[in-house]
Tab-separated table of C-alpha atoms in Angstrom:
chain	number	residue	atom	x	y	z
A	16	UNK	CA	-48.875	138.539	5.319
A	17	UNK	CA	-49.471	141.930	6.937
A	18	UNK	CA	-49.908	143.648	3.767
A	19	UNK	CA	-52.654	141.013	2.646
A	20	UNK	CA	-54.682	140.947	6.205
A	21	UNK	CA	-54.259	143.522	7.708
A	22	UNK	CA	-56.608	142.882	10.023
A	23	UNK	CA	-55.893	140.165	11.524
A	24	UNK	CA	-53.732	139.791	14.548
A	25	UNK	CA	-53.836	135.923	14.250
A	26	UNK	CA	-51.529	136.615	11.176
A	27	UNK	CA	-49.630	139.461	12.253
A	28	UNK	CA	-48.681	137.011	15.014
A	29	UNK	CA	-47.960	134.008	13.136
A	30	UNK	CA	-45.589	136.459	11.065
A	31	UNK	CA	-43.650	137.459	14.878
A	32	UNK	CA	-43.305	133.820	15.838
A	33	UNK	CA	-42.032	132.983	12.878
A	34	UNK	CA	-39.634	135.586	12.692
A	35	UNK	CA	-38.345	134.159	16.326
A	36	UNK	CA	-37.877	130.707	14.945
A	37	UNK	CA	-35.732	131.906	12.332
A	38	UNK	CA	-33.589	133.548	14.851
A	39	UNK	CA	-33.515	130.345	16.754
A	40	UNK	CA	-33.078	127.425	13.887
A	41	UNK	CA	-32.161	130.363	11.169
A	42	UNK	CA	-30.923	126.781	8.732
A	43	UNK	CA	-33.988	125.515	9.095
A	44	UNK	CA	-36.686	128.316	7.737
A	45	UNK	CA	-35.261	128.747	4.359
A	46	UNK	CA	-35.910	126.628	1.223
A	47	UNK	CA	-35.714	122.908	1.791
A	48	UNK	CA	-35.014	122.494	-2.121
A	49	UNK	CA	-31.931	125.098	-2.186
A	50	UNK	CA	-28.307	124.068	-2.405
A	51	UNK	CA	-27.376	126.425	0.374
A	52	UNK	CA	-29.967	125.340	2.665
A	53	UNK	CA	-28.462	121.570	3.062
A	54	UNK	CA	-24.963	123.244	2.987
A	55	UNK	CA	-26.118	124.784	6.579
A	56	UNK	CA	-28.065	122.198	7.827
A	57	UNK	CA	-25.213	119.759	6.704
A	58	UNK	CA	-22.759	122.189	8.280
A	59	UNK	CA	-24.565	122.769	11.899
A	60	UNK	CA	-25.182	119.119	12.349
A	61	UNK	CA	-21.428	118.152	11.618
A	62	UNK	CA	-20.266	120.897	13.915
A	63	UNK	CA	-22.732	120.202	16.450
A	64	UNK	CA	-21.602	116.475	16.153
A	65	UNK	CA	-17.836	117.758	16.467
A	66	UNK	CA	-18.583	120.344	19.364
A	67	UNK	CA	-20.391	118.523	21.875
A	68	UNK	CA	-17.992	115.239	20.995
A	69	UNK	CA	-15.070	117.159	21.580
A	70	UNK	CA	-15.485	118.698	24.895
A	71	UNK	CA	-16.765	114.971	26.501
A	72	UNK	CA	-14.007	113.510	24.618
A	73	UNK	CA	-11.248	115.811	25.518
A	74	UNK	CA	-12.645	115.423	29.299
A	75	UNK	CA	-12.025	111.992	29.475
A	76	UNK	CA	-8.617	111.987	27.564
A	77	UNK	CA	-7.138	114.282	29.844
A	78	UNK	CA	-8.235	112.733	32.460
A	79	UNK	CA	-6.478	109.648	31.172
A	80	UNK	CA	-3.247	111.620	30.025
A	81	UNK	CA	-3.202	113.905	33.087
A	82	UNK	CA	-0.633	115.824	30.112
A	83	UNK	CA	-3.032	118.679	28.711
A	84	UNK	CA	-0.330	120.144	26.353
A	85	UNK	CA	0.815	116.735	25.159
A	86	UNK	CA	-2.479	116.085	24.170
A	87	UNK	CA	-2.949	119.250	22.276
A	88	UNK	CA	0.172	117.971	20.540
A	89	UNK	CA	-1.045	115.060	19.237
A	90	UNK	CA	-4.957	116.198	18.334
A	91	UNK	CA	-2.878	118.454	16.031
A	92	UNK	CA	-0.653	115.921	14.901
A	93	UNK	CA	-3.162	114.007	14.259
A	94	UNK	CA	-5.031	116.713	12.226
A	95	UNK	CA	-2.316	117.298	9.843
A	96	UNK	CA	-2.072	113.895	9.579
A	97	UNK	CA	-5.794	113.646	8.173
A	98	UNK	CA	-4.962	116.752	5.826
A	99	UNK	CA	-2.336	115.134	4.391
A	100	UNK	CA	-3.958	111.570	3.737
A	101	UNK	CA	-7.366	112.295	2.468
A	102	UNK	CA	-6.789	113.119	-0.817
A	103	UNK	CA	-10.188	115.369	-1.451
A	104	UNK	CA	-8.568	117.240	1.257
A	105	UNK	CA	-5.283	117.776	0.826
A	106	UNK	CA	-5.697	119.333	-2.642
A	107	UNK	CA	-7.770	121.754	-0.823
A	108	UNK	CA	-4.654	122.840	1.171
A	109	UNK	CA	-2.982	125.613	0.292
A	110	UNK	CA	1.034	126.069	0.424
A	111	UNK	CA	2.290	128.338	3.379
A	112	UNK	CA	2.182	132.274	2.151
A	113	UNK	CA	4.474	134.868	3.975
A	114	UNK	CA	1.600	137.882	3.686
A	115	UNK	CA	-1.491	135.175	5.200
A	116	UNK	CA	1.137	133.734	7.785
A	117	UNK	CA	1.198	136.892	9.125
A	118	UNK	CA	-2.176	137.828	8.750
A	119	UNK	CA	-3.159	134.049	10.670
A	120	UNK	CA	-0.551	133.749	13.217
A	121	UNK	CA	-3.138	135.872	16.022
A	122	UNK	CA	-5.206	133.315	15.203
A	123	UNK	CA	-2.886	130.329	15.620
A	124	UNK	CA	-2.041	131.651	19.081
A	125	UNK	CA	-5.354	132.376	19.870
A	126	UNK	CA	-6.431	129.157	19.166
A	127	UNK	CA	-3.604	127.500	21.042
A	128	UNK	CA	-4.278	129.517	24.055
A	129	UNK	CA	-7.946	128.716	24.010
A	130	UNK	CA	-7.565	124.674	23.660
A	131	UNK	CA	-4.825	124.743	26.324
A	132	UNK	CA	-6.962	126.564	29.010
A	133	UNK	CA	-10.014	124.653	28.323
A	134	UNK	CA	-8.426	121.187	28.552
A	135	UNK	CA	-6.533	122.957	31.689
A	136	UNK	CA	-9.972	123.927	33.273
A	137	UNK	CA	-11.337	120.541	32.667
A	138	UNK	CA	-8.618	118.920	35.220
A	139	UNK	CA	-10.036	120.770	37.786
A	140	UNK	CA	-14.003	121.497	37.138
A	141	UNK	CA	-16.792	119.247	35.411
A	142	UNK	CA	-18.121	119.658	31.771
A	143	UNK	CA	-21.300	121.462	32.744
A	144	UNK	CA	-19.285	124.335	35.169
A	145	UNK	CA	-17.054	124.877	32.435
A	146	UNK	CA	-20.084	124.889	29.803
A	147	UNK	CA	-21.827	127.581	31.946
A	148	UNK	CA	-19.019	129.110	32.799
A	149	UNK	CA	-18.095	129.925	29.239
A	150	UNK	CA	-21.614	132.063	29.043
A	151	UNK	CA	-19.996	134.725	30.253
A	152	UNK	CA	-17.869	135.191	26.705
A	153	UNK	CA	-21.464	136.752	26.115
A	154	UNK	CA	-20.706	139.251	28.582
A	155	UNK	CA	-17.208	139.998	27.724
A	156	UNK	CA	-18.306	140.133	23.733
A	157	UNK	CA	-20.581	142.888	23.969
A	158	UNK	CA	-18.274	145.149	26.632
A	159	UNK	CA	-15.444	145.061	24.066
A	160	UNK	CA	-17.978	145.593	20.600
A	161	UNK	CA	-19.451	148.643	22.726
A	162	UNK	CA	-16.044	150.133	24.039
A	163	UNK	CA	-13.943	149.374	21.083
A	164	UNK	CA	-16.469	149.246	18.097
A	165	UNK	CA	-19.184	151.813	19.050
A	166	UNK	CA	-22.475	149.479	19.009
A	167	UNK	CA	-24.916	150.530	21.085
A	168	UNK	CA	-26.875	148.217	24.065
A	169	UNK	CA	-30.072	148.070	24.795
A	170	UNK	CA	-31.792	147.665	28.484
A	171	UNK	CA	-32.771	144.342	27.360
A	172	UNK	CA	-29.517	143.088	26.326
A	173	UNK	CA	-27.852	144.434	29.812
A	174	UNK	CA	-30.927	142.686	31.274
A	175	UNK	CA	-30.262	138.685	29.690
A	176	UNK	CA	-26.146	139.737	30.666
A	177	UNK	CA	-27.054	140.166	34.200
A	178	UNK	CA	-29.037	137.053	34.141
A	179	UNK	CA	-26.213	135.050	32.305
A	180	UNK	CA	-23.709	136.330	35.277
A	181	UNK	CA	-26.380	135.546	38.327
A	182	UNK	CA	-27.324	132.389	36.378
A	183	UNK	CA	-23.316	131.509	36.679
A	184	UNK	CA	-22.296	132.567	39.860
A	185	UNK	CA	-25.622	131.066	41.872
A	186	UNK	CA	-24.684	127.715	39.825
A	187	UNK	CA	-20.774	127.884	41.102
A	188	UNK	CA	-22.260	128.902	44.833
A	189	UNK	CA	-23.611	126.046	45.156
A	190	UNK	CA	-21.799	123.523	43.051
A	191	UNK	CA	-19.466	121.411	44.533
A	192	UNK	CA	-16.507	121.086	41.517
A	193	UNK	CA	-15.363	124.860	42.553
A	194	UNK	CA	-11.929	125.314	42.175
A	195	UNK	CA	-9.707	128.357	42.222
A	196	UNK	CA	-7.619	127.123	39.213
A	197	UNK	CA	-9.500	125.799	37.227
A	198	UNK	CA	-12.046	128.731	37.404
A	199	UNK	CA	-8.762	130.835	36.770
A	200	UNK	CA	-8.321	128.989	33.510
A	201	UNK	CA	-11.618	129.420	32.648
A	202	UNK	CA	-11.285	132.555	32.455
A	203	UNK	CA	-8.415	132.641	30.177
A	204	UNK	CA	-10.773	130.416	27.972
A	205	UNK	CA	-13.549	132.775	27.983
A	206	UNK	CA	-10.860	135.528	27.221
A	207	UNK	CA	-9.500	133.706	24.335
A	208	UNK	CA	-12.222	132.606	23.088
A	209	UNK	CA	-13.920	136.126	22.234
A	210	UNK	CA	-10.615	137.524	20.366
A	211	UNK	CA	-10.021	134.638	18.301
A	212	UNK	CA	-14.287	134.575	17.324
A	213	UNK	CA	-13.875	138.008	16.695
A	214	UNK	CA	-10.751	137.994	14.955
A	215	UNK	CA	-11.596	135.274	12.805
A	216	UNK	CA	-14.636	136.889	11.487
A	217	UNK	CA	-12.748	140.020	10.850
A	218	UNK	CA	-10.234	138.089	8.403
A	219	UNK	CA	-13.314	136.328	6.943
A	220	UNK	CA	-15.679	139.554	6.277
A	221	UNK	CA	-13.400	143.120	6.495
A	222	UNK	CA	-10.063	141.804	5.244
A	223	UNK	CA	-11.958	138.578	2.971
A	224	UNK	CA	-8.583	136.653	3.107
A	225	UNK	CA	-8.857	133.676	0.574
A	226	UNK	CA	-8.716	130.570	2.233
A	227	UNK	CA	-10.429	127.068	2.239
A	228	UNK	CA	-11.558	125.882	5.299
A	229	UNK	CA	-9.065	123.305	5.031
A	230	UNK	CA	-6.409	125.682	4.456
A	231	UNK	CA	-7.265	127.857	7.707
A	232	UNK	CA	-7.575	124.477	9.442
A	233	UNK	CA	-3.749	124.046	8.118
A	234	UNK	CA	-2.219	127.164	8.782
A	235	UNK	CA	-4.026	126.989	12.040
A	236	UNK	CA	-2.424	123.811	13.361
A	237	UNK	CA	0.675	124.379	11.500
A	238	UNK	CA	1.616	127.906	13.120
A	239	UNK	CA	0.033	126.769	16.614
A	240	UNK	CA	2.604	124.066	16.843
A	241	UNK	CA	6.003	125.631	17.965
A	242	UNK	CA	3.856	127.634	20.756
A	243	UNK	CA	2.374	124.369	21.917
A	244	UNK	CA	6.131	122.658	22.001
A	245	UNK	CA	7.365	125.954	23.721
A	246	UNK	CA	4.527	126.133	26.546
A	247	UNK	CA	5.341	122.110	27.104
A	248	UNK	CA	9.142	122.693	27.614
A	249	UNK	CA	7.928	125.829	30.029
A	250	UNK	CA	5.024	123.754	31.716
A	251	UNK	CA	7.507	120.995	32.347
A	252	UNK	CA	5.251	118.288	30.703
A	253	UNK	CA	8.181	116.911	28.628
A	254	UNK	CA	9.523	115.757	31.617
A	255	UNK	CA	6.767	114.118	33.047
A	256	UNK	CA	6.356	111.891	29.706
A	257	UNK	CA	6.853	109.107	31.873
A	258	UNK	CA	3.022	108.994	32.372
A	259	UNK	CA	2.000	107.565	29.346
A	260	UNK	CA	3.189	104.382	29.792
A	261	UNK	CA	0.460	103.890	32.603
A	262	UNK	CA	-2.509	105.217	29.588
A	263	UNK	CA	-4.847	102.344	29.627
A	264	UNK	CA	-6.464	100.758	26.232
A	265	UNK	CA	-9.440	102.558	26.864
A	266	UNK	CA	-7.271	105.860	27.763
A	267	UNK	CA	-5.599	105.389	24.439
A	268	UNK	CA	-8.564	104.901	22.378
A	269	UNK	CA	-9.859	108.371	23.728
A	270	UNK	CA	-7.345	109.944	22.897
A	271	UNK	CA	-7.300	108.687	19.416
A	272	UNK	CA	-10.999	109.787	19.179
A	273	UNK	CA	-10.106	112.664	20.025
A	274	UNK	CA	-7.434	113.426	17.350
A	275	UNK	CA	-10.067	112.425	14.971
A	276	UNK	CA	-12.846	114.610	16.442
A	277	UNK	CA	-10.253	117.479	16.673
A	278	UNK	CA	-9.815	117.182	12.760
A	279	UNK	CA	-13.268	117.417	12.506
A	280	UNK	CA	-14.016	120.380	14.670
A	281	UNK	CA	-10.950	122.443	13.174
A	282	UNK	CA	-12.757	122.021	9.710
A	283	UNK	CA	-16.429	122.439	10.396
A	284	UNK	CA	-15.999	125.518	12.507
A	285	UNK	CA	-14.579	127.392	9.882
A	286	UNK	CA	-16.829	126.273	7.367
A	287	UNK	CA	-20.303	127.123	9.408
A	288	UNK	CA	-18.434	130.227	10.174
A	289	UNK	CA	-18.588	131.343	6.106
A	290	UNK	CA	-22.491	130.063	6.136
A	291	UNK	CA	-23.562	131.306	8.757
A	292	UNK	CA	-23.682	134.663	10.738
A	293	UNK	CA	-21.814	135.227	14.121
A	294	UNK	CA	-25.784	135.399	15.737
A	295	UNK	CA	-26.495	132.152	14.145
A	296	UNK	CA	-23.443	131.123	15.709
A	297	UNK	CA	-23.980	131.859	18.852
A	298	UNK	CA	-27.501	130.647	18.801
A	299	UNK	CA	-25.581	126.852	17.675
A	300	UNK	CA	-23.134	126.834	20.344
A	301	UNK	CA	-26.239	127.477	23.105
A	302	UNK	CA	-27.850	124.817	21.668
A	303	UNK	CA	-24.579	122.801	21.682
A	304	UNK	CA	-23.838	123.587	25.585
A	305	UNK	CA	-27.336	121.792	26.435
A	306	UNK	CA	-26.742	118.853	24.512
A	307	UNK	CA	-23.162	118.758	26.289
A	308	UNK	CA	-24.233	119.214	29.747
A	309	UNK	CA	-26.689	116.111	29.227
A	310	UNK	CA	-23.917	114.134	27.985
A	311	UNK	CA	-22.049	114.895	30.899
A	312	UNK	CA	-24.816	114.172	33.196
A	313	UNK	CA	-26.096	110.664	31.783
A	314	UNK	CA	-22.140	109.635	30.927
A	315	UNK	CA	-19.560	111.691	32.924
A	316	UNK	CA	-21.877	111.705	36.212
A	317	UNK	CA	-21.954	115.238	36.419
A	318	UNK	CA	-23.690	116.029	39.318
A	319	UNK	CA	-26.052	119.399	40.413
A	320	UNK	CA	-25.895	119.894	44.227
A	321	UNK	CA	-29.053	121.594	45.251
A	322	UNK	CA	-32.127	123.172	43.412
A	323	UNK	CA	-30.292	126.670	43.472
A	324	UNK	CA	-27.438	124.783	41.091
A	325	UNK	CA	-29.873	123.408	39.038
A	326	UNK	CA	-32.074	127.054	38.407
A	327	UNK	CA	-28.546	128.939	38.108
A	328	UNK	CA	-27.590	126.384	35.297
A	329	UNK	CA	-31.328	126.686	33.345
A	330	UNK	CA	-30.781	130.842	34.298
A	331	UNK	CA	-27.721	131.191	32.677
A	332	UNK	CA	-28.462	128.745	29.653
A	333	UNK	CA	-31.673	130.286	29.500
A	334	UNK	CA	-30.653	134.246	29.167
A	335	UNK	CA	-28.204	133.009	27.457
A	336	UNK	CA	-31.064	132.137	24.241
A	337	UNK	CA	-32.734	134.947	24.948
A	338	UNK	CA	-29.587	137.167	24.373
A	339	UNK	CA	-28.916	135.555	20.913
A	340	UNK	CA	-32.414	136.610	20.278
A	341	UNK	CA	-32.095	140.404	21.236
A	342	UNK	CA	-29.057	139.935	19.414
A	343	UNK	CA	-30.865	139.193	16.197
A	344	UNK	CA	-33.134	141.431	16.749
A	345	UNK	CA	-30.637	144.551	16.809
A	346	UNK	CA	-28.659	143.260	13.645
A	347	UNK	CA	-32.040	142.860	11.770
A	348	UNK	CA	-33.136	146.558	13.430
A	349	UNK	CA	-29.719	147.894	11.277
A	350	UNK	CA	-30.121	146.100	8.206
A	351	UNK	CA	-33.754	147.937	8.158
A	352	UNK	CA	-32.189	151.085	8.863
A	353	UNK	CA	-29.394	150.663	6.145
A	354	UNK	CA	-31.935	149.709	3.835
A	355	UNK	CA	-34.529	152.517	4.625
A	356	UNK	CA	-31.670	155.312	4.350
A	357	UNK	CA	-30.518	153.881	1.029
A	358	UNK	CA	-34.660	154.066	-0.408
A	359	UNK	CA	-34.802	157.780	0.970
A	360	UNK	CA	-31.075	158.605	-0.640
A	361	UNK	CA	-32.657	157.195	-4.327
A	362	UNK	CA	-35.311	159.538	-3.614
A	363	UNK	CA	-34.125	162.312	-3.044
A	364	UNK	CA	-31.732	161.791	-6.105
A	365	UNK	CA	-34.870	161.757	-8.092
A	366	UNK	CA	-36.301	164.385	-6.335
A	367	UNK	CA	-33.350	166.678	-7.354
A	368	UNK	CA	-33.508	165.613	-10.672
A	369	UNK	CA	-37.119	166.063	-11.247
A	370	UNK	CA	-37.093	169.517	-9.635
A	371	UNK	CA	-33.800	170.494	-12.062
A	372	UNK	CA	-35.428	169.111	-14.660
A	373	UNK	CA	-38.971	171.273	-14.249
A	374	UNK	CA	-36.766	174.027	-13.168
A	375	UNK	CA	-34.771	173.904	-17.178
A	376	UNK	CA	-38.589	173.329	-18.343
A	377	UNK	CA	-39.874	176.551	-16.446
A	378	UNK	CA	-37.127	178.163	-18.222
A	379	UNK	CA	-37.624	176.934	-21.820
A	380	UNK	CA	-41.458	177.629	-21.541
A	381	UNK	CA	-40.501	181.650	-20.576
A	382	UNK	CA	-37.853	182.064	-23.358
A	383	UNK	CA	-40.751	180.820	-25.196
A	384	UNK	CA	-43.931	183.253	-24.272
A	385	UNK	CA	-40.920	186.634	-24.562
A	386	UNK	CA	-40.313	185.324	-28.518
């Protein structure tokens, strides 16, 4: 568009807006008539489904349970039950391999570690503080890729992180769910929850191990299981199995959603993952936190204590977006760079040549004029 009017800003400003929605809705401004566009738009809707389902869900089960390991137990249970009955599925899974055992097991623990401490945080704190809370995994995501992977931050990127942490802290100053623990799990979620996003990609994109998303879904709940059994010996749950018998029908019947939703969720994260780049990502779990906290609100009765609560929650959700923007924006600032050196690297290959080549023709045209 720039190219063709160049004069007019109208255009040159469609062409930035644009370029902002695809950062935003990235599934949604490609080809409506490709295969790979319904592949993401099928993929972000059943993980957006699975996402905001699961964290309500798993709320009210372990509420009902009061057993957070025990239920982790059984939403994997129940996963590798569904793996095993569906028959498109289980063909899909692949056999246990000694090289990608060892290459998933960080995962596996990962994983367990970060389902344990959310449903952990959720026994003590509401859906929305733990859905703001986990903004800060922003925060803690781009201290470790600048310390440990070398990529550079911009003032604009520090700014949105310093919103994301006032946003956080004004909401948990003034909200009334505050609790030591269950802030103190939290934060082992958040912590968790950075390595194994960053891990996983690593496996997917440096090391490009070869797995279907229902195989990682397998050797995921397959190798988390004897840490899960080990932590509910330690915790002292086993003991306490007494509880169940008190689960209500309705307590029950969450908890069976939530097996099923756990299947789900175990699958479609992985698969968006391949589709989808860890921006995009981000940008889909944002959008997935506001769909949450409303659910929480209108369902749960999750309440906001003040007007300082509410503008810390819209701050933090809020520079939140705008960091997966800046994000974007930095990630399509390299791919021009990586693209403009490789253009000046072909030309100055043919430069070379060109100049060897009138160099040898310099040459053959003096031989000439001395015979």
């Amino acid at each position: 568009n720039r190219d063709r009017y160049s004069g007019s800003h109208q255009v040159a400003s469609w062409g930035r807006l644009k370029q902002g929605l695809r950062a935003c809705v990235p599934a949604l401004m490609g080809d409506p008539y490709s295969k790979r566009y319904w592949d993401q738009a099928v993929a972000i809707a059943a993980f957006c489904f699975a996402s905001v389902g699961m964290i309500v869900v798993n709320k009210m089960a372990v509420d009902a349970m009061e057993l957070a390991t025990t239920l982790v137990i059984l939403q994997s249970a129940g996963t590798l039950f569904f793996l095993g009955v569906i028959p498109q599925v289980r063909k899909e899974v692949q056999p246990l391999e000694r090289e990608k055992v060892r290459k998933w097991l960080p995962v596996a623990l990962l994983f367990t570690l970060m389902v344990l401490s959310s449903l952990k945080a959720l026994l003590y704190v509401s859906v929305s503080t733990m859905l703001i809370f986990r903004n800060i995994a922003n925060v803690v995501t781009t201290a470790a890729e600048y310390y440990w992977l070398g990529k550079q931050v911009n003032l604009r990127v520090v700014t949105t992180l310093i919103l994301i942490i006032f946003g956080a802290v004004l909401y948990g100053q003034y909200n009334a769910s505050w609790s030591s623990w269950g802030y103190f799990w939290m934060t082992i979620n958040v912590v968790s929850q950075v390595a194994y996003t960053i891990y996983v990609k690593y496996l997917m994109e440096k090391i490009k191990i070869d797995m279907t998303r229902y195989g990682m879904s397998f050797y995921n709940t397959i190798l988390s299981l004897p840490g899960l059994l080990l932590l509910g010996g330690l915790l002292g749950e086993f003991g306490e199995l007494d509880r169940l018998k008190h689960v209500s029908f309705f307590g029950w019947l969450v908890v069976i959603i939530s097996c099923i939703i756990g299947f789900f969720i175990s699958t479609t994260g992985f698969h968006l993952q391949r589709l989808v780049s860890a921006t995009t990502y981000m940008v889909i779990n944002n959008l997935n936190k506001i769909g949450a906290i409303l659910f929480g609100i209108v369902f749960l009765g999750d309440e906001f204590h003040g007007a300082l609560a509410v503008f810390g929650c819209v701050l933090a959700l809020g520079a939140g977006f705008w960091y997966s923007f800046e994000r974007w924006k930095a990630l399509e600032e390299e791919r021009r760079e990586k693209t403009l050196a490789s253009v000046l690297c072909d030309k100055q290959v043919v430069v070379a040549i060109d100049v060897e080549d009138d160099g040898w023709a310099g040459q053959t045209d003096q031989r000439d004029t001395n015979d």
